[in-house]
Amino acid sequence: MSFSRALPLLVAIALPFGTAKALNWNETIDGELSGDGNSPTAILFTDGSNLIEGTMGALGGVGPVDADVWTFTIAAGYYLTGISLVSYSAPTSGHDSFMAIDDATSINMGDPSLHLSNGLWTEELDGFGNTYTDLMAILDLGPMFGGTGFDGPLGPGDYTFWVQEGSEQIQYCINFDVTPVPEPGSALLLGLAGVLALRCRRRR
């Protein structure tokens, strides 16, 4: 078999056989997210994009504040590589909402210094009006209100995420990117394909 025919086969073997479809949680369909840090809503995260859609805060700052708290697990062999704001809607502009993440199945809502990281987030737009806020980058910079902090993607384990706004009612959609860690065999096959490609070019 020639290299040109063998390369697609090698790459196909090296790639995963399939990825599970990400679960989207929408409060209007799946139910209200918990507002209790000791009993967050458990959401199954799968390979790829995991979208969380909800409403939190208090309209005009009047009435009880609706916090949203959920917990999820990053399975062995995977990393949480991104957290980004997909959409954001508020009655007025200029809000800085609170978010926090902890590496546990619960989160302390009374002491931010006990979190893995925390910070303030809002909507940022590009020149075409598209939301692009990188929440992972904000959290990765270090806790704004005390905490442990982290550097880079988050590995396997349990995590809890908390968002809250006190002055307005915010509608949001947040995407969590879960990425598999390449298996040693997959990396070896891809490396072999690269070596064969280089040799083929040299012979030409």
PDB file of C-alpha atoms in Angstrom:
ATOM      1  CA  MET A   1       0.000   0.000   0.000  1.00  0.00           C
ATOM      2  CA  SER A   2       1.377   3.419  -0.951  1.00  0.00           C
ATOM      3  CA  PHE A   3       1.925   6.084   1.665  1.00  0.00           C
ATOM      4  CA  SER A   4      -0.755   8.315   0.152  1.00  0.00           C
ATOM      5  CA  ARG A   5      -3.290   5.533   0.741  1.00  0.00           C
ATOM      6  CA  ALA A   6      -1.931   4.538   4.143  1.00  0.00           C
ATOM      7  CA  LEU A   7      -1.943   8.044   5.653  1.00  0.00           C
ATOM      8  CA  PRO A   8      -5.757   8.404   5.892  1.00  0.00           C
ATOM      9  CA  LEU A   9      -5.921   4.990   7.534  1.00  0.00           C
ATOM     10  CA  LEU A  10      -3.283   5.894  10.108  1.00  0.00           C
ATOM     11  CA  VAL A  11      -5.025   9.153  10.963  1.00  0.00           C
ATOM     12  CA  ALA A  12      -8.414   7.433  11.208  1.00  0.00           C
ATOM     13  CA  ILE A  13      -7.013   4.883  13.645  1.00  0.00           C
ATOM     14  CA  ALA A  14      -5.400   7.606  15.725  1.00  0.00           C
ATOM     15  CA  LEU A  15      -8.579   9.675  16.114  1.00  0.00           C
ATOM     16  CA  PRO A  16     -11.345   8.772  18.606  1.00  0.00           C
ATOM     17  CA  PHE A  17     -14.017   6.415  17.287  1.00  0.00           C
ATOM     18  CA  GLY A  18     -16.711   8.919  18.222  1.00  0.00           C
ATOM     19  CA  THR A  19     -17.617  11.668  20.646  1.00  0.00           C
ATOM     20  CA  ALA A  20     -20.720  11.945  22.747  1.00  0.00           C
ATOM     21  CA  LYS A  21     -23.098  14.794  22.056  1.00  0.00           C
ATOM     22  CA  ALA A  22     -22.783  17.546  24.636  1.00  0.00           C
ATOM     23  CA  LEU A  23     -25.702  18.027  26.992  1.00  0.00           C
ATOM     24  CA  ASN A  24     -27.284  21.487  26.958  1.00  0.00           C
ATOM     25  CA  TRP A  25     -29.018  22.675  30.127  1.00  0.00           C
ATOM     26  CA  ASN A  26     -31.732  25.273  29.577  1.00  0.00           C
ATOM     27  CA  GLU A  27     -33.619  26.502  32.647  1.00  0.00           C
ATOM     28  CA  THR A  28     -36.849  26.978  30.702  1.00  0.00           C
ATOM     29  CA  ILE A  29     -36.770  23.325  29.595  1.00  0.00           C
ATOM     30  CA  ASP A  30     -34.720  21.403  32.151  1.00  0.00           C
ATOM     31  CA  GLY A  31     -35.749  23.281  35.291  1.00  0.00           C
ATOM     32  CA  GLU A  32     -34.447  26.010  37.568  1.00  0.00           C
ATOM     33  CA  LEU A  33     -30.787  25.769  38.505  1.00  0.00           C
ATOM     34  CA  SER A  34     -30.064  25.545  42.214  1.00  0.00           C
ATOM     35  CA  GLY A  35     -29.232  28.672  44.175  1.00  0.00           C
ATOM     36  CA  ASP A  36     -27.693  26.695  47.042  1.00  0.00           C
ATOM     37  CA  GLY A  37     -23.924  26.229  47.096  1.00  0.00           C
ATOM     38  CA  ASN A  38     -24.289  23.192  49.341  1.00  0.00           C
ATOM     39  CA  SER A  39     -26.700  21.489  46.946  1.00  0.00           C
ATOM     40  CA  PRO A  40     -25.890  22.602  43.383  1.00  0.00           C
ATOM     41  CA  THR A  41     -27.611  21.203  40.317  1.00  0.00           C
ATOM     42  CA  ALA A  42     -25.659  18.212  38.987  1.00  0.00           C
ATOM     43  CA  ILE A  43     -25.133  18.419  35.224  1.00  0.00           C
ATOM     44  CA  LEU A  44     -23.533  15.736  33.069  1.00  0.00           C
ATOM     45  CA  PHE A  45     -20.698  17.149  30.966  1.00  0.00           C
ATOM     46  CA  THR A  46     -19.544  15.280  27.877  1.00  0.00           C
ATOM     47  CA  ASP A  47     -16.807  15.627  25.276  1.00  0.00           C
ATOM     48  CA  GLY A  48     -17.065  18.896  23.356  1.00  0.00           C
ATOM     49  CA  SER A  49     -19.284  21.910  24.055  1.00  0.00           C
ATOM     50  CA  ASN A  50     -21.551  21.966  27.089  1.00  0.00           C
ATOM     51  CA  LEU A  51     -24.001  24.868  27.077  1.00  0.00           C
ATOM     52  CA  ILE A  52     -25.657  26.213  30.227  1.00  0.00           C
ATOM     53  CA  GLU A  53     -28.520  28.644  29.615  1.00  0.00           C
ATOM     54  CA  GLY A  54     -30.261  30.455  32.431  1.00  0.00           C
ATOM     55  CA  THR A  55     -31.497  33.618  34.086  1.00  0.00           C
ATOM     56  CA  MET A  56     -30.119  34.995  37.321  1.00  0.00           C
ATOM     57  CA  GLY A  57     -30.084  38.176  39.368  1.00  0.00           C
ATOM     58  CA  ALA A  58     -32.940  40.466  40.386  1.00  0.00           C
ATOM     59  CA  LEU A  59     -34.873  42.636  37.953  1.00  0.00           C
ATOM     60  CA  GLY A  60     -33.997  46.235  38.778  1.00  0.00           C
ATOM     61  CA  GLY A  61     -32.271  45.015  41.928  1.00  0.00           C
ATOM     62  CA  VAL A  62     -35.672  44.503  43.569  1.00  0.00           C
ATOM     63  CA  GLY A  63     -36.722  41.293  45.271  1.00  0.00           C
ATOM     64  CA  PRO A  64     -34.742  38.127  46.001  1.00  0.00           C
ATOM     65  CA  VAL A  65     -31.499  37.584  44.126  1.00  0.00           C
ATOM     66  CA  ASP A  66     -31.509  34.466  41.956  1.00  0.00           C
ATOM     67  CA  ALA A  67     -28.103  32.782  42.001  1.00  0.00           C
ATOM     68  CA  ASP A  68     -27.333  29.843  39.712  1.00  0.00           C
ATOM     69  CA  VAL A  69     -25.053  27.060  40.950  1.00  0.00           C
ATOM     70  CA  TRP A  70     -24.206  23.784  39.213  1.00  0.00           C
ATOM     71  CA  THR A  71     -21.710  20.989  39.657  1.00  0.00           C
ATOM     72  CA  PHE A  72     -20.098  18.782  37.018  1.00  0.00           C
ATOM     73  CA  THR A  73     -17.380  16.185  36.653  1.00  0.00           C
ATOM     74  CA  ILE A  74     -14.464  16.145  34.231  1.00  0.00           C
ATOM     75  CA  ALA A  75     -13.873  12.464  33.543  1.00  0.00           C
ATOM     76  CA  ALA A  76     -10.490  10.765  33.551  1.00  0.00           C
ATOM     77  CA  GLY A  77      -8.673  11.366  30.277  1.00  0.00           C
ATOM     78  CA  TYR A  78     -10.300  14.772  29.726  1.00  0.00           C
ATOM     79  CA  TYR A  79      -9.624  18.426  30.504  1.00  0.00           C
ATOM     80  CA  LEU A  80     -11.808  21.496  30.905  1.00  0.00           C
ATOM     81  CA  THR A  81     -10.054  23.701  28.357  1.00  0.00           C
ATOM     82  CA  GLY A  82     -12.445  26.613  28.014  1.00  0.00           C
ATOM     83  CA  ILE A  83     -15.283  28.560  29.608  1.00  0.00           C
ATOM     84  CA  SER A  84     -16.792  31.250  27.410  1.00  0.00           C
ATOM     85  CA  LEU A  85     -19.837  33.499  27.355  1.00  0.00           C
ATOM     86  CA  VAL A  86     -21.984  32.680  24.325  1.00  0.00           C
ATOM     87  CA  SER A  87     -24.816  35.153  24.936  1.00  0.00           C
ATOM     88  CA  TYR A  88     -25.730  37.793  27.497  1.00  0.00           C
ATOM     89  CA  SER A  89     -28.859  39.897  27.878  1.00  0.00           C
ATOM     90  CA  ALA A  90     -29.586  42.583  30.474  1.00  0.00           C
ATOM     91  CA  PRO A  91     -32.102  45.461  30.673  1.00  0.00           C
ATOM     92  CA  THR A  92     -29.232  47.953  30.872  1.00  0.00           C
ATOM     93  CA  SER A  93     -25.516  47.825  30.079  1.00  0.00           C
ATOM     94  CA  GLY A  94     -22.396  48.135  32.176  1.00  0.00           C
ATOM     95  CA  HIS A  95     -22.928  45.305  34.639  1.00  0.00           C
ATOM     96  CA  ASP A  96     -20.177  43.253  36.231  1.00  0.00           C
ATOM     97  CA  SER A  97     -21.646  39.984  37.434  1.00  0.00           C
ATOM     98  CA  PHE A  98     -19.930  37.636  39.876  1.00  0.00           C
ATOM     99  CA  MET A  99     -18.720  34.133  39.043  1.00  0.00           C
ATOM    100  CA  ALA A 100     -16.762  31.548  40.974  1.00  0.00           C
ATOM    101  CA  ILE A 101     -15.467  28.014  40.536  1.00  0.00           C
ATOM    102  CA  ASP A 102     -14.316  25.477  43.097  1.00  0.00           C
ATOM    103  CA  ASP A 103     -12.821  22.022  42.752  1.00  0.00           C
ATOM    104  CA  ALA A 104     -15.497  20.263  44.794  1.00  0.00           C
ATOM    105  CA  THR A 105     -19.137  19.145  44.563  1.00  0.00           C
ATOM    106  CA  SER A 106     -20.198  22.261  46.495  1.00  0.00           C
ATOM    107  CA  ILE A 107     -19.089  25.870  46.831  1.00  0.00           C
ATOM    108  CA  ASN A 108     -18.927  28.224  49.818  1.00  0.00           C
ATOM    109  CA  MET A 109     -21.177  31.193  49.031  1.00  0.00           C
ATOM    110  CA  GLY A 110     -20.093  33.121  52.114  1.00  0.00           C
ATOM    111  CA  ASP A 111     -16.304  33.211  51.790  1.00  0.00           C
ATOM    112  CA  PRO A 112     -14.764  33.798  48.316  1.00  0.00           C
ATOM    113  CA  SER A 113     -11.288  33.099  49.665  1.00  0.00           C
ATOM    114  CA  LEU A 114     -12.211  29.414  49.843  1.00  0.00           C
ATOM    115  CA  HIS A 115     -12.838  29.165  46.089  1.00  0.00           C
ATOM    116  CA  LEU A 116     -10.492  27.837  43.447  1.00  0.00           C
ATOM    117  CA  SER A 117     -11.019  31.138  41.630  1.00  0.00           C
ATOM    118  CA  ASN A 118     -13.559  33.921  41.241  1.00  0.00           C
ATOM    119  CA  GLY A 119     -14.004  37.172  39.375  1.00  0.00           C
ATOM    120  CA  LEU A 120     -16.334  39.630  37.667  1.00  0.00           C
ATOM    121  CA  TRP A 121     -17.648  39.122  34.155  1.00  0.00           C
ATOM    122  CA  THR A 122     -19.805  40.951  31.672  1.00  0.00           C
ATOM    123  CA  GLU A 123     -20.507  40.897  27.973  1.00  0.00           C
ATOM    124  CA  GLU A 124     -17.767  41.969  25.600  1.00  0.00           C
ATOM    125  CA  LEU A 125     -18.417  42.336  21.873  1.00  0.00           C
ATOM    126  CA  ASP A 126     -16.256  42.251  18.803  1.00  0.00           C
ATOM    127  CA  GLY A 127     -16.715  44.664  15.933  1.00  0.00           C
ATOM    128  CA  PHE A 128     -19.567  42.567  14.541  1.00  0.00           C
ATOM    129  CA  GLY A 129     -21.636  42.481  17.721  1.00  0.00           C
ATOM    130  CA  ASN A 130     -20.649  38.933  18.644  1.00  0.00           C
ATOM    131  CA  THR A 131     -20.139  37.952  22.260  1.00  0.00           C
ATOM    132  CA  TYR A 132     -16.625  36.677  22.922  1.00  0.00           C
ATOM    133  CA  THR A 133     -15.933  37.019  26.647  1.00  0.00           C
ATOM    134  CA  ASP A 134     -13.368  34.405  27.712  1.00  0.00           C
ATOM    135  CA  LEU A 135     -14.425  33.529  31.262  1.00  0.00           C
ATOM    136  CA  MET A 136     -11.687  30.910  31.604  1.00  0.00           C
ATOM    137  CA  ALA A 137      -9.057  33.587  30.984  1.00  0.00           C
ATOM    138  CA  ILE A 138     -10.579  35.829  33.663  1.00  0.00           C
ATOM    139  CA  LEU A 139     -10.590  33.008  36.216  1.00  0.00           C
ATOM    140  CA  ASP A 140      -7.104  31.894  35.150  1.00  0.00           C
ATOM    141  CA  LEU A 141      -5.689  35.368  35.872  1.00  0.00           C
ATOM    142  CA  GLY A 142      -6.215  34.724  39.562  1.00  0.00           C
ATOM    143  CA  PRO A 143      -9.003  35.137  42.122  1.00  0.00           C
ATOM    144  CA  MET A 144     -10.195  38.733  42.475  1.00  0.00           C
ATOM    145  CA  PHE A 145     -11.528  38.174  45.981  1.00  0.00           C
ATOM    146  CA  GLY A 146      -9.089  35.633  47.376  1.00  0.00           C
ATOM    147  CA  GLY A 147      -8.805  31.953  46.582  1.00  0.00           C
ATOM    148  CA  THR A 148      -6.395  29.274  45.476  1.00  0.00           C
ATOM    149  CA  GLY A 149      -6.080  30.085  41.786  1.00  0.00           C
ATOM    150  CA  PHE A 150      -5.128  27.777  38.935  1.00  0.00           C
ATOM    151  CA  ASP A 151      -2.985  27.788  35.827  1.00  0.00           C
ATOM    152  CA  GLY A 152      -4.184  26.457  32.496  1.00  0.00           C
ATOM    153  CA  PRO A 153      -6.795  23.782  31.752  1.00  0.00           C
ATOM    154  CA  LEU A 154      -8.500  22.003  34.643  1.00  0.00           C
ATOM    155  CA  GLY A 155      -7.959  18.267  34.900  1.00  0.00           C
ATOM    156  CA  PRO A 156     -10.231  15.383  35.896  1.00  0.00           C
ATOM    157  CA  GLY A 157     -12.320  15.882  39.009  1.00  0.00           C
ATOM    158  CA  ASP A 158     -15.446  17.487  40.438  1.00  0.00           C
ATOM    159  CA  TYR A 159     -16.127  21.209  40.028  1.00  0.00           C
ATOM    160  CA  THR A 160     -18.869  23.636  41.023  1.00  0.00           C
ATOM    161  CA  PHE A 161     -19.657  26.877  39.191  1.00  0.00           C
ATOM    162  CA  TRP A 162     -21.618  29.835  40.617  1.00  0.00           C
ATOM    163  CA  VAL A 163     -22.933  32.958  38.854  1.00  0.00           C
ATOM    164  CA  GLN A 164     -24.807  35.844  40.443  1.00  0.00           C
ATOM    165  CA  GLU A 165     -25.909  39.396  39.703  1.00  0.00           C
ATOM    166  CA  GLY A 166     -27.371  41.709  42.340  1.00  0.00           C
ATOM    167  CA  SER A 167     -28.589  44.759  40.430  1.00  0.00           C
ATOM    168  CA  GLU A 168     -30.305  43.392  37.308  1.00  0.00           C
ATOM    169  CA  GLN A 169     -31.809  40.244  35.845  1.00  0.00           C
ATOM    170  CA  ILE A 170     -29.350  38.648  33.437  1.00  0.00           C
ATOM    171  CA  GLN A 171     -30.031  36.042  30.779  1.00  0.00           C
ATOM    172  CA  TYR A 172     -26.903  34.148  29.786  1.00  0.00           C
ATOM    173  CA  CYS A 173     -25.500  31.170  27.948  1.00  0.00           C
ATOM    174  CA  ILE A 174     -22.096  29.821  28.996  1.00  0.00           C
ATOM    175  CA  ASN A 175     -20.120  27.208  27.093  1.00  0.00           C
ATOM    176  CA  PHE A 176     -17.793  24.731  28.823  1.00  0.00           C
ATOM    177  CA  ASP A 177     -15.312  23.025  26.480  1.00  0.00           C
ATOM    178  CA  VAL A 178     -14.277  19.503  27.466  1.00  0.00           C
ATOM    179  CA  THR A 179     -11.353  18.077  25.494  1.00  0.00           C
ATOM    180  CA  PRO A 180      -9.917  14.542  25.569  1.00  0.00           C
ATOM    181  CA  VAL A 181      -6.253  14.031  26.322  1.00  0.00           C
ATOM    182  CA  PRO A 182      -4.609  12.248  23.332  1.00  0.00           C
ATOM    183  CA  GLU A 183      -3.874   8.620  24.134  1.00  0.00           C
ATOM    184  CA  PRO A 184      -0.206   7.565  23.892  1.00  0.00           C
ATOM    185  CA  GLY A 185      -1.057   5.190  21.046  1.00  0.00           C
ATOM    186  CA  SER A 186      -2.875   7.917  19.134  1.00  0.00           C
ATOM    187  CA  ALA A 187       0.036  10.320  19.502  1.00  0.00           C
ATOM    188  CA  LEU A 188       2.449   7.578  18.360  1.00  0.00           C
ATOM    189  CA  LEU A 189       0.416   6.830  15.232  1.00  0.00           C
ATOM    190  CA  LEU A 190       0.118  10.513  14.342  1.00  0.00           C
ATOM    191  CA  GLY A 191       3.864  10.894  14.880  1.00  0.00           C
ATOM    192  CA  LEU A 192       4.517   7.886  12.643  1.00  0.00           C
ATOM    193  CA  ALA A 193       2.325   9.393   9.951  1.00  0.00           C
ATOM    194  CA  GLY A 194       4.365  12.591  10.173  1.00  0.00           C
ATOM    195  CA  VAL A 195       7.665  10.720   9.841  1.00  0.00           C
ATOM    196  CA  LEU A 196       6.418   8.770   6.817  1.00  0.00           C
ATOM    197  CA  ALA A 197       5.214  11.985   5.203  1.00  0.00           C
ATOM    198  CA  LEU A 198       8.641  13.587   5.726  1.00  0.00           C
ATOM    199  CA  ARG A 199      10.451  10.588   4.218  1.00  0.00           C
ATOM    200  CA  CYS A 200       8.115  10.572   1.254  1.00  0.00           C
ATOM    201  CA  ARG A 201       8.835  14.233   0.570  1.00  0.00           C
ATOM    202  CA  ARG A 202      12.600  13.697   0.812  1.00  0.00           C
ATOM    203  CA  ARG A 203      12.472  10.862  -1.701  1.00  0.00           C
ATOM    204  CA  ARG A 204      10.714  13.152  -4.142  1.00  0.00           C
TER     205      ARG A 204
END
